Structures are given as structure tokens and as C-alpha cells.
Short mmCIF file of C-alpha atoms in Angstrom, two decimals:
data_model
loop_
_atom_site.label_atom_id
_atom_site.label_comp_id
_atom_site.label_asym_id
_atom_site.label_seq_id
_atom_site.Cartn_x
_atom_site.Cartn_y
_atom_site.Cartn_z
CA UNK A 1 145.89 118.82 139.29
CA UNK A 2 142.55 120.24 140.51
CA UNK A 3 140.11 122.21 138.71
CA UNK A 4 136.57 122.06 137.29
CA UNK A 5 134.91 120.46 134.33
CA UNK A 6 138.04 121.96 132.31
CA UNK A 7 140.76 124.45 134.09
CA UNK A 8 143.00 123.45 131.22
CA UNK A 9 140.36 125.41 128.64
CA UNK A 10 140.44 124.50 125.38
CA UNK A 11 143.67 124.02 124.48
CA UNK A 12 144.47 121.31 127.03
CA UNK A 13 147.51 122.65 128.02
CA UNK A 14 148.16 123.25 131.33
CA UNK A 15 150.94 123.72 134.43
CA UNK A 16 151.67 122.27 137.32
CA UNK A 17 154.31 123.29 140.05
CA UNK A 18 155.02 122.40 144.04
CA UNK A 19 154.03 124.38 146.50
CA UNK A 20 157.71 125.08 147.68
CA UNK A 21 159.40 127.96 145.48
CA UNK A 22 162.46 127.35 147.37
CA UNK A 23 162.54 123.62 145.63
CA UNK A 24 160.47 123.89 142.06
CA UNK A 25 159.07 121.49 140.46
CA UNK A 26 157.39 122.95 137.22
CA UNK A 27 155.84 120.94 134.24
CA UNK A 28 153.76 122.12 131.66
CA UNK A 29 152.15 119.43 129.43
CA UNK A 30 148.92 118.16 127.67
CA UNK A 31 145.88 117.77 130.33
CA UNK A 32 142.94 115.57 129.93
CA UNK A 33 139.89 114.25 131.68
CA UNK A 34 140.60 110.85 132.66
CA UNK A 35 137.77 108.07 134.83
CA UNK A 36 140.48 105.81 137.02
CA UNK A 37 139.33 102.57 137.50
CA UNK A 38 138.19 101.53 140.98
CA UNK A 39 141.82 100.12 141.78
CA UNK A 40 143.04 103.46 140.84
CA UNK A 41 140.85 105.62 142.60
CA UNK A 42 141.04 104.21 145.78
CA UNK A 43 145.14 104.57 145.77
CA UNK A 44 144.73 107.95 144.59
CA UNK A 45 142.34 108.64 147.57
CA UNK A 46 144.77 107.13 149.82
CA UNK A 47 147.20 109.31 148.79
CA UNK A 48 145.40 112.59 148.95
CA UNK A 49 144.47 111.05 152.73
CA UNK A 50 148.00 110.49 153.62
CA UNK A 51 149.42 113.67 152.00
CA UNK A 52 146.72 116.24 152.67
CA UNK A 53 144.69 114.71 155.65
CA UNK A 54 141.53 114.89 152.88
CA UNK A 55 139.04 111.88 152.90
CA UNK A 56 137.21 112.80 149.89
CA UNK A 57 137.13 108.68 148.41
CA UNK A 58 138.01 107.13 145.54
CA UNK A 59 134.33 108.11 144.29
CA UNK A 60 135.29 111.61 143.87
CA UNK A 61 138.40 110.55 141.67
CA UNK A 62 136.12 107.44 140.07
CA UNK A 63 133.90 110.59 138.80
CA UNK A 64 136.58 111.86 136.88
CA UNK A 65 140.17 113.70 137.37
CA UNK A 66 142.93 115.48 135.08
CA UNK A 67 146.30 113.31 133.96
CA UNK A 68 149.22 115.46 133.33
CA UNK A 69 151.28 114.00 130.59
CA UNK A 70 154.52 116.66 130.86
CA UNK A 71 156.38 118.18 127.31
CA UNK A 72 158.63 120.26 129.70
CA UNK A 73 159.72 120.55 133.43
CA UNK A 74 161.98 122.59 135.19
CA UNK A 75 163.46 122.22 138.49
CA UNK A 76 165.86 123.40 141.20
CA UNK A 77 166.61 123.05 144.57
CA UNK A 78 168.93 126.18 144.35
CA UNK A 79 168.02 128.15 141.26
CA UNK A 80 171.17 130.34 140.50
CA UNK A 81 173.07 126.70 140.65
CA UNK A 82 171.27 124.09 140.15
CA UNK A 83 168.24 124.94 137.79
CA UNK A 84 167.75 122.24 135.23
CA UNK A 85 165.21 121.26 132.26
CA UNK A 86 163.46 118.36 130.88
CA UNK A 87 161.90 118.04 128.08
CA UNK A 88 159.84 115.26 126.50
CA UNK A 89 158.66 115.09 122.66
CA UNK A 90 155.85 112.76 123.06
CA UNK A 91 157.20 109.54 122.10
#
């Protein structure tokens, strides 16, 4: 999830979703602020490399990023027959 200092406002709820309407993923959850350790950040700048051609470094995710944890998620792959929905009550 990208964003500034806090594109989750106060509330710290927030929504993610794919890029690909076609094939949603949607999940809507609690966001916070989270500082990965080094381990962390480096395999989360490896993945941004290998996904998005980006070479930002684990530095930039070291300095702090957002962690999704989800209450609810839909998702289809053909919505009129297929749509389905998860939900999660924190436990």
C-alpha cells in the first residue's frame, strides 16, 4: 500500500484492490505504520524490483511502510459467477 505519512487518515482504515478489474482482489482492513527489519526490507525491495522494475532499496521500506491486516475481501475472476467474500474478525 503506498501513501504518505498517513493515507489511511485517522481512522486507520483503509483499501486495497489489484490493478485488474477483470480479476478483483479487494480488502479493506486496519492500516498501520510499520519499520521492517533489515531482513524484511531487503525482500520487500526485491519484490517491488522483480514486480515493478523499481530499485528504490530496502532503505526506503527500512524508513517505514503501511501493513494491511484485512477484516474483509472480496474477489472474482468472473463477477456475475464467481464473486466471493471473506471476512476476518480479528482473532
Amino acid at each position: 500500500m503506498a501513501g504518505g505519512a498517513d493515507p489511511a487518515g485517522r481512522s486507520g482504515l483503509a483499501a486495497v484492490h489489484l490493478d485488474d478489474a477483470a480479476s478483483a482482489v479487494i480488502a479493506e482492513g486496519q492500516a498501520v505504520r510499520v519499520h521492517p527489519a533489515a531482513e524484511q526490507a531487503r525482500r520487500l525491495a526485491d519484490a517491488t524490483r522483480a514486480k515493478y522494475g523499481l530499485d528504490s532499496g530496502p532503505d526506503t521500506y527500512a524508513q517505514g511502510c503501511w501493513s494491511l491486516t484485512p477484516s474483509r475481501a472480496i474477489a472474482w475472476t468472473a463477477l456475475a459467477t464467481d464473486a466471493t467474500r471473506f471476512t476476518w474478525d480479528g482473532s
